[in-house]
JSON list of C-alpha atoms and ligand atoms in Angstrom, two decimals:
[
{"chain": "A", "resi": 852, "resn": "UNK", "atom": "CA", "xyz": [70.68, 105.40, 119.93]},
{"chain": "A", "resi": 853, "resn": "UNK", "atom": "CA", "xyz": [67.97, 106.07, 117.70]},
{"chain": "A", "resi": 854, "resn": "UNK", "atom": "CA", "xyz": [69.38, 107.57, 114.28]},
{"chain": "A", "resi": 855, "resn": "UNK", "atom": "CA", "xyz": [67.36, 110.86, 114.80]},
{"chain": "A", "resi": 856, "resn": "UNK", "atom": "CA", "xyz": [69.67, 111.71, 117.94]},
{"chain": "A", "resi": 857, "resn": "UNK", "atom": "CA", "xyz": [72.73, 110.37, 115.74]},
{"chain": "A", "resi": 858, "resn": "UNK", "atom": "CA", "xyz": [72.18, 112.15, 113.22]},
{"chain": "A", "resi": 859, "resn": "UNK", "atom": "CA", "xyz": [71.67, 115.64, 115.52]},
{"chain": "A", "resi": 860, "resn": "UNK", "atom": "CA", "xyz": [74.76, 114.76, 117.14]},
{"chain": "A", "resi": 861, "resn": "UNK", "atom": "CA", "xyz": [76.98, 114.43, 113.85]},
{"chain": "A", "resi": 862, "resn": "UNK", "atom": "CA", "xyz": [75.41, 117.58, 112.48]},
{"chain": "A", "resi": 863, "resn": "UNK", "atom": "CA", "xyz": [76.74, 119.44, 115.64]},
{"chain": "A", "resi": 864, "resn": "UNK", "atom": "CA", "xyz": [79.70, 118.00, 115.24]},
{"chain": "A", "resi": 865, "resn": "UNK", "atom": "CA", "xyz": [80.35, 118.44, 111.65]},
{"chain": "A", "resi": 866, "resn": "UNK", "atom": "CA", "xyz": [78.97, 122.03, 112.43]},
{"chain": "A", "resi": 867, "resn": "UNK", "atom": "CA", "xyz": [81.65, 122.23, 115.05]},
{"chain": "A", "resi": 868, "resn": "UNK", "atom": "CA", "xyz": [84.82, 121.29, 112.43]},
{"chain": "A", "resi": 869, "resn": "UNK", "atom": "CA", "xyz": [83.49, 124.36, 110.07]},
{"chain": "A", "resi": 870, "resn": "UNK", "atom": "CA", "xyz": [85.61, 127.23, 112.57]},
{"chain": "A", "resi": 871, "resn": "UNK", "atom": "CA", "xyz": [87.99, 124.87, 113.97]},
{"chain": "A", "resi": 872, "resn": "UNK", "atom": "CA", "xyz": [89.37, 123.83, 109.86]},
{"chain": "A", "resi": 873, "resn": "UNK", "atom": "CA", "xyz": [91.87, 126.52, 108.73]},
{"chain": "A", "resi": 874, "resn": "UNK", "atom": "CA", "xyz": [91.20, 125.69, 104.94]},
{"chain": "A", "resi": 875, "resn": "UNK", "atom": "CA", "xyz": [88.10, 123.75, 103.27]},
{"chain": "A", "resi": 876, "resn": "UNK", "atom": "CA", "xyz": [90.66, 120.65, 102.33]},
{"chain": "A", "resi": 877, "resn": "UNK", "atom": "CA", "xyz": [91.06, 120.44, 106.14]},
{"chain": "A", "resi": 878, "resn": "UNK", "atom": "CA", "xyz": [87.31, 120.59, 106.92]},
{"chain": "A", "resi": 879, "resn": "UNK", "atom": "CA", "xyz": [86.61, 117.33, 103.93]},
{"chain": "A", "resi": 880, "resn": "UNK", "atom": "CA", "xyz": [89.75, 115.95, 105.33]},
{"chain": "A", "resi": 881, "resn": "UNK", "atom": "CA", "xyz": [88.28, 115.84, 109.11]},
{"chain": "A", "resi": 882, "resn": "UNK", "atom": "CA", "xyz": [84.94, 115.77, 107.93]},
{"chain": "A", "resi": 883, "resn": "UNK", "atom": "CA", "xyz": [85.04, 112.37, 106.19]},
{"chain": "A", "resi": 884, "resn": "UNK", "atom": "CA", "xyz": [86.74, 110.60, 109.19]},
{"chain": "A", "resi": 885, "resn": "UNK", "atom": "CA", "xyz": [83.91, 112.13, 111.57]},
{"chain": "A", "resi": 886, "resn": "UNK", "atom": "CA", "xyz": [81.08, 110.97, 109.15]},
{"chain": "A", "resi": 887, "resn": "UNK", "atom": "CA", "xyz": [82.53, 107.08, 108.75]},
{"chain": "A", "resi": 888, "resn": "UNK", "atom": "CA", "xyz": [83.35, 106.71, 112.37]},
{"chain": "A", "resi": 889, "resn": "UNK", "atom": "CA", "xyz": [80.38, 108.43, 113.54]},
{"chain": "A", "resi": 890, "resn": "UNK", "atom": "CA", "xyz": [77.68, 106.98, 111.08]},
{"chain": "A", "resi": 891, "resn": "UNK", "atom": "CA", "xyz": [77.84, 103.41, 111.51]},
{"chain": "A", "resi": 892, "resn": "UNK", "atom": "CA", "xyz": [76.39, 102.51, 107.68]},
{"chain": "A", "resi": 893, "resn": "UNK", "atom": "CA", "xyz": [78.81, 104.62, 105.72]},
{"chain": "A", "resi": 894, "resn": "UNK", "atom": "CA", "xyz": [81.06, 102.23, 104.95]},
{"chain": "A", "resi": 895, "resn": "UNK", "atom": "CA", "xyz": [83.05, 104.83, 102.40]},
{"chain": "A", "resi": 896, "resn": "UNK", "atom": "CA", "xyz": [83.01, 108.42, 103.02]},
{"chain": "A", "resi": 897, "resn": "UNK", "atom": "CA", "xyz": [84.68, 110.77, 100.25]},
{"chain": "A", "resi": 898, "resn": "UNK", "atom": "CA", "xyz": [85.17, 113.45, 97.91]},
{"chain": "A", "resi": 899, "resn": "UNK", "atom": "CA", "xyz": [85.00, 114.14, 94.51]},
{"chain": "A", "resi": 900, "resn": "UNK", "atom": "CA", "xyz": [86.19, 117.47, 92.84]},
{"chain": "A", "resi": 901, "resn": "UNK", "atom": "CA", "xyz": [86.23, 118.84, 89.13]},
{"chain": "A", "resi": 902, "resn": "UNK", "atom": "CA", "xyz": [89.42, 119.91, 88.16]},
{"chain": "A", "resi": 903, "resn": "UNK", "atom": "CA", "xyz": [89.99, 123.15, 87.45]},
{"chain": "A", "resi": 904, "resn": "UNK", "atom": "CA", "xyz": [90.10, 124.03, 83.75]},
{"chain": "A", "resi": 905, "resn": "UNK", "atom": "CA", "xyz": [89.94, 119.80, 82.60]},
{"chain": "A", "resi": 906, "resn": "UNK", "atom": "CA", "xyz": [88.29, 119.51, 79.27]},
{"chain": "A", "resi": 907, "resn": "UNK", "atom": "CA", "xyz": [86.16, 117.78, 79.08]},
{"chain": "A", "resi": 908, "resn": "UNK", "atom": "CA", "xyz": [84.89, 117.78, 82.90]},
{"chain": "A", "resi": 909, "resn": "UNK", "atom": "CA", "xyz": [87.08, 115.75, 85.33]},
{"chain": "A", "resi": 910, "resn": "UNK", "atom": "CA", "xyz": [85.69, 114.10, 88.97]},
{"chain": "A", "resi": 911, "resn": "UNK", "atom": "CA", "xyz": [89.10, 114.02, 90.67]},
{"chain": "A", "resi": 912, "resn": "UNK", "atom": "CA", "xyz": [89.05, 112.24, 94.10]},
{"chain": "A", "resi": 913, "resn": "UNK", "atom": "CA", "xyz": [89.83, 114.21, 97.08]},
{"chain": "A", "resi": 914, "resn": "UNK", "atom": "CA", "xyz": [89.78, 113.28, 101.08]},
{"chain": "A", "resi": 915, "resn": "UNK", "atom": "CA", "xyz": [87.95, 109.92, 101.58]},
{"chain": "A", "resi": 916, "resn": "UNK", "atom": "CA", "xyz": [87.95, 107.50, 104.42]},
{"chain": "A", "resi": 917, "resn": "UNK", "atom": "CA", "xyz": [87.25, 103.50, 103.48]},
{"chain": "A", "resi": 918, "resn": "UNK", "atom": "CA", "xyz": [89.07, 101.49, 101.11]},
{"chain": "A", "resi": 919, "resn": "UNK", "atom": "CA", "xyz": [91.06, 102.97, 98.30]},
{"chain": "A", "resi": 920, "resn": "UNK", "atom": "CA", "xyz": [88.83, 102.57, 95.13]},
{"chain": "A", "resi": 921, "resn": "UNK", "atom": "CA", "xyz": [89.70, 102.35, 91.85]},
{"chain": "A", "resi": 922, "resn": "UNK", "atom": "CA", "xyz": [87.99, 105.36, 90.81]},
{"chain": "A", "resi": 923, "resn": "UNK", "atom": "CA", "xyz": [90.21, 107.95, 91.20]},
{"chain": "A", "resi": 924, "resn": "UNK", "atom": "CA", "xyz": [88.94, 110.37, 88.16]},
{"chain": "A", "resi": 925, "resn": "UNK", "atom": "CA", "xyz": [85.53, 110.27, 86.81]},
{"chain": "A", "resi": 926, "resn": "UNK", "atom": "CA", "xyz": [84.30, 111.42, 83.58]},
{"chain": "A", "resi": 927, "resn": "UNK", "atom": "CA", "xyz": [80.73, 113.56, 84.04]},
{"chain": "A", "resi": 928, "resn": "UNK", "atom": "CA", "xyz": [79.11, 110.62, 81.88]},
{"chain": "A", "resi": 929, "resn": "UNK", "atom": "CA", "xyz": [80.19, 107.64, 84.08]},
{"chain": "A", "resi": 930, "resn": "UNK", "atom": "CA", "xyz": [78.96, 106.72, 87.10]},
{"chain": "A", "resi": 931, "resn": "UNK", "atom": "CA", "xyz": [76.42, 108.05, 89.73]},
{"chain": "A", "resi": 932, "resn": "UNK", "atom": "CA", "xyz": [78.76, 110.57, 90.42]},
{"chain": "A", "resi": 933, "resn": "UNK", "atom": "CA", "xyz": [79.10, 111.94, 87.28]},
{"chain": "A", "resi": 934, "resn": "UNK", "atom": "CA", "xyz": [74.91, 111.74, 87.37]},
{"chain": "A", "resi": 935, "resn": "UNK", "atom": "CA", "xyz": [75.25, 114.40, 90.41]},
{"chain": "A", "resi": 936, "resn": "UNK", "atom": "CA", "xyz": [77.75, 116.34, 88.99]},
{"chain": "A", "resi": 937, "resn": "UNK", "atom": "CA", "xyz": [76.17, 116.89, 85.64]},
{"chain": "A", "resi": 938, "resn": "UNK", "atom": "CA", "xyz": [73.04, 116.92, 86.86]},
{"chain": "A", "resi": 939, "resn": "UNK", "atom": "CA", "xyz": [73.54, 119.27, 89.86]},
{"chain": "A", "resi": 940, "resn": "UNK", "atom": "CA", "xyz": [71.07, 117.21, 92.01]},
{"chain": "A", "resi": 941, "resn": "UNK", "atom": "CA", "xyz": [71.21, 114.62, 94.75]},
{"chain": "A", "resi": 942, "resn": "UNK", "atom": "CA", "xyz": [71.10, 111.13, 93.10]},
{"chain": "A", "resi": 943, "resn": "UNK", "atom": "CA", "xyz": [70.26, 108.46, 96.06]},
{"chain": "A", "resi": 944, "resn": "UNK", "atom": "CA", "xyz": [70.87, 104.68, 94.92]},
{"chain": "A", "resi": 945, "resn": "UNK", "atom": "CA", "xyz": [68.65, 101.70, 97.22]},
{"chain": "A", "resi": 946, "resn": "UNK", "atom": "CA", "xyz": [70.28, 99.20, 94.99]},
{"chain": "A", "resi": 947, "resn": "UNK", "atom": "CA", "xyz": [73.10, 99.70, 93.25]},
{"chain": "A", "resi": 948, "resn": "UNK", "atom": "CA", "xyz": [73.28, 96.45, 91.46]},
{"chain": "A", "resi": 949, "resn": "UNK", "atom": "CA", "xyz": [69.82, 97.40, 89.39]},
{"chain": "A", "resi": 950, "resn": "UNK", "atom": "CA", "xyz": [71.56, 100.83, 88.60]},
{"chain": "A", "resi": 951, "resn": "UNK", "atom": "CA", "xyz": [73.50, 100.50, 85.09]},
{"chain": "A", "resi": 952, "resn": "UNK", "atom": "CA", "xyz": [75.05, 103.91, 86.07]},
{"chain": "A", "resi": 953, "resn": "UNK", "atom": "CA", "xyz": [77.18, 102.21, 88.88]},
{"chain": "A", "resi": 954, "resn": "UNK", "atom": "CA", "xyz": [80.95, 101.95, 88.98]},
{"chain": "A", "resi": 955, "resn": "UNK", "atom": "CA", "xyz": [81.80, 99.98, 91.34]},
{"chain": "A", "resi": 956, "resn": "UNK", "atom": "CA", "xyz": [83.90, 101.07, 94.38]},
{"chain": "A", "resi": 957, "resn": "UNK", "atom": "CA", "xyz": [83.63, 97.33, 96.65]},
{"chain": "A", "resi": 958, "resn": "UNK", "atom": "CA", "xyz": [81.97, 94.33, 95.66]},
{"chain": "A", "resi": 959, "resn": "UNK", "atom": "CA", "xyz": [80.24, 94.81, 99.16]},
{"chain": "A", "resi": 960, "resn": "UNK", "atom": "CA", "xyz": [78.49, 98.18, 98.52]},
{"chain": "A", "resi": 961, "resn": "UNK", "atom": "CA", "xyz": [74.39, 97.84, 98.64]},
{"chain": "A", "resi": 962, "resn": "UNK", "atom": "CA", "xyz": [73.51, 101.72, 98.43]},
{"chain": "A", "resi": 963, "resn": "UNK", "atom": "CA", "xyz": [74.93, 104.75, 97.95]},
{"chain": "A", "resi": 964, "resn": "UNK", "atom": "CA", "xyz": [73.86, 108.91, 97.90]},
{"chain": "A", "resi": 965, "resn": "UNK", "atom": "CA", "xyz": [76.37, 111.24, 95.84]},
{"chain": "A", "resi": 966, "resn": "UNK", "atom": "CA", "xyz": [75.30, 115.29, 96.84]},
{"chain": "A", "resi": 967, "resn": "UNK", "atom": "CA", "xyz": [76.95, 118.12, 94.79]},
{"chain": "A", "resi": 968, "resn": "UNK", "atom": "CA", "xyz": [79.09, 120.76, 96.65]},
{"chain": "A", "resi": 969, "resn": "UNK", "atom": "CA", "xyz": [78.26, 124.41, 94.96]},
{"chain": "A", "resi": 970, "resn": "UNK", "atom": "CA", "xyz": [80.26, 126.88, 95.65]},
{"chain": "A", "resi": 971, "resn": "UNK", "atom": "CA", "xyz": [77.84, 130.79, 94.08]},
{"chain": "A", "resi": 972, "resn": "UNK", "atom": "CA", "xyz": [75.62, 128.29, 92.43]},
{"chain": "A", "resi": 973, "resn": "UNK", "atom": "CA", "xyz": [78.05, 126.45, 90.57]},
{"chain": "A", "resi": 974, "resn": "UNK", "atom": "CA", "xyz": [79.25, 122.60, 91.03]},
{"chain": "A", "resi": 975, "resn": "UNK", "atom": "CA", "xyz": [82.55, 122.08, 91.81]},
{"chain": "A", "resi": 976, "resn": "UNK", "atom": "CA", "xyz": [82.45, 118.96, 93.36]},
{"chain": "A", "resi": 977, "resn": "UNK", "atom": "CA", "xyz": [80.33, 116.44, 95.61]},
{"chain": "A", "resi": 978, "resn": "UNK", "atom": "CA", "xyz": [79.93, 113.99, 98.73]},
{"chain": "A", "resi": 979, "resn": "UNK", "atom": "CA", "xyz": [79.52, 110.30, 97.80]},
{"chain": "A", "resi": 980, "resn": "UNK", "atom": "CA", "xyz": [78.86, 107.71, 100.34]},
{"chain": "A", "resi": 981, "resn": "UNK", "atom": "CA", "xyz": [78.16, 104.02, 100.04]},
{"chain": "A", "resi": 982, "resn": "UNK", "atom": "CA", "xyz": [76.78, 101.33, 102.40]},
{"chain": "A", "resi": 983, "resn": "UNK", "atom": "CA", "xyz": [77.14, 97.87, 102.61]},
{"chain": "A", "resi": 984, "resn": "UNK", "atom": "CA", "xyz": [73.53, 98.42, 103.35]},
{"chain": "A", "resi": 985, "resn": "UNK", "atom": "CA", "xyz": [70.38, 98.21, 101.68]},
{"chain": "A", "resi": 986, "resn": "UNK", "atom": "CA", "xyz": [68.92, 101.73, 101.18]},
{"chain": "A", "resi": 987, "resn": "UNK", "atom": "CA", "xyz": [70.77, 103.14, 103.51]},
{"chain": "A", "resi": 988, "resn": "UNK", "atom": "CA", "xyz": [69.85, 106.46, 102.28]},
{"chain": "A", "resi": 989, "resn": "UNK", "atom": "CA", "xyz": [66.36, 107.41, 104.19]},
{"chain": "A", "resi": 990, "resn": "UNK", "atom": "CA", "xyz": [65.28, 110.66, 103.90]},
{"chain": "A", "resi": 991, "resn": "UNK", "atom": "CA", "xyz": [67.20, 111.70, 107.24]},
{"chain": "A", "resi": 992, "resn": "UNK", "atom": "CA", "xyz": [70.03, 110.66, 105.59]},
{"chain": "A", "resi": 993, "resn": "UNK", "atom": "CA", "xyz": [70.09, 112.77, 102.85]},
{"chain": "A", "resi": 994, "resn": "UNK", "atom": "CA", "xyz": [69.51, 115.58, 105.03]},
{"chain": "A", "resi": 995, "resn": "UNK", "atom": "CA", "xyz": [72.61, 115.02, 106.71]},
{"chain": "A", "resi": 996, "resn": "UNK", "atom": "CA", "xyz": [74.60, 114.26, 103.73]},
{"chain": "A", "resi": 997, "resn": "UNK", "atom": "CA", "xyz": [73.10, 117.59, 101.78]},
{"chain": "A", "resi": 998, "resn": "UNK", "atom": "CA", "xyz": [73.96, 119.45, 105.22]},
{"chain": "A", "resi": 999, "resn": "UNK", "atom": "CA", "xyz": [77.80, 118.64, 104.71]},
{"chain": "A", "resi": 1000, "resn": "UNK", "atom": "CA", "xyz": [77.76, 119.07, 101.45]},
{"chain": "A", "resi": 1001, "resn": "UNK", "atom": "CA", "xyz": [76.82, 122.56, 102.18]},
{"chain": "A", "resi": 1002, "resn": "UNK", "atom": "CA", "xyz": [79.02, 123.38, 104.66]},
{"chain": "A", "resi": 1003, "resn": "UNK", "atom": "CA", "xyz": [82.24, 122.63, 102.53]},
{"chain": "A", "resi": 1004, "resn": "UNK", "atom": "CA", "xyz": [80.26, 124.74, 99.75]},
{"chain": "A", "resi": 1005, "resn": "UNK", "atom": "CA", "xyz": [80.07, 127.60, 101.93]},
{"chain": "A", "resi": 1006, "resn": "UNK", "atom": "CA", "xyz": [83.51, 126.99, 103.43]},
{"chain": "A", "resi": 1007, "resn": "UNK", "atom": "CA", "xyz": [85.05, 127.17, 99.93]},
{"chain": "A", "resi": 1008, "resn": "UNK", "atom": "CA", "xyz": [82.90, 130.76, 99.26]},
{"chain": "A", "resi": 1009, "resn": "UNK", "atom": "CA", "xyz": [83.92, 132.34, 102.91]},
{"chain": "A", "resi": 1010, "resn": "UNK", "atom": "CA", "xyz": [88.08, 131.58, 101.84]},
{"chain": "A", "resi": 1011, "resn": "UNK", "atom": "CA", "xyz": [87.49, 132.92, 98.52]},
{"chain": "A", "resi": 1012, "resn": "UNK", "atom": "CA", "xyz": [87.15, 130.03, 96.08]},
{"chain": "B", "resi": 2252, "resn": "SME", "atom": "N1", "xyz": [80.11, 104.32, 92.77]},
{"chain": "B", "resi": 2252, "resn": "SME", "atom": "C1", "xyz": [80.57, 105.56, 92.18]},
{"chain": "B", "resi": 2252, "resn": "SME", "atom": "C2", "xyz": [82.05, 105.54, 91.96]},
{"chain": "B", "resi": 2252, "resn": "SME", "atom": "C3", "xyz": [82.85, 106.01, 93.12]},
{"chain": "B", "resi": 2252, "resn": "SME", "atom": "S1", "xyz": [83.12, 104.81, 94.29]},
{"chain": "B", "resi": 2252, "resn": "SME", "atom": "O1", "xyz": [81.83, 104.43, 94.82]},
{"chain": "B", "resi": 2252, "resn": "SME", "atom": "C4", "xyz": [83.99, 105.41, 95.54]},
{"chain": "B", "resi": 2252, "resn": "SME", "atom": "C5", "xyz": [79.82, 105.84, 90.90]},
{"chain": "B", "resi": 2252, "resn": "SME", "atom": "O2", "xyz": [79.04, 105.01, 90.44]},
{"chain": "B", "resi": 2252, "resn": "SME", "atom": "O3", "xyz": [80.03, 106.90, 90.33]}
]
């Protein structure tokens, strides 16, 4: 299937989960497994989210699907994910091993995007995904990833986070 129609179909679908979750830690929860089943490079699928009221800024990891990584709380200084979070911007990686920002998750992970999740214009968390891939992270991609990013933002404003 060309990755245009995949990636139409898993926005429909990730669309779909948005009613169907009762709480925004079941739509990440369901939304992770449909994204690392569905999208055949994202080898690890996961959340990140600040915790509320850590000083200074903590990354704490949330729902993920892929191998448990070692990076279960990130500083907003370390890592590409803290580059997102700080930053408030998509950070997309081609090559991780010329990035000195990396922390590495698997010794097999090539690429990886990291979106941040607002919630009224605010970060409070983000979507990371890595690849065993090359640049796995085309343009299309990064729609897709931003799009569930979203989502969960706007899931967390419409139950009153
Ligand atoms: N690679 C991330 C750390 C998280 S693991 O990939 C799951 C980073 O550089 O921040």
């Amino acid at each position: 299937m060309p990755i245009a129609d995949r990636v139409h179909e898993v926005r429909k679908e990730v669309a779909e989960l948005v009613s169907a979750a009762p709480t925004p830690q079941d739509l990440m929860r369901e939304m992770v497994k449909v994204l690392h089943e569905r999208m055949l490079k994202y080898n690890w699928v996961g959340f990140y989210l600040l915790e509320p009221g850590a000083q200074p800024p903590m990354l704490v990891l949330g729902a993920f699907e892929g191998a448990m990584t070692p990076h279960t709380r990130i500083p907003l200084n370390q890592g590409i994910c803290g580059a997102a979070a700080s930053s408030g911007q998509t950070v997309v990686v081609d090559d991780v091993s010329k990035d000195p920002r990396y922390l590495a998750c698997s010794l097999e992970t090539r690429s990886e995007i990291v979106v941040p999740v607002f919630v009224h214009g605010k970060v409070v968390g983000e979507l990371d995904v890595d690849s065993h891939f090359p640049a796995a992270f085309t343009p299309e991609h990064q729609e897709l990833v931003q799009y569930c990013a979203l989502l969960v933002g706007k899931k967390m404003e419409a139950s009153g986070q």
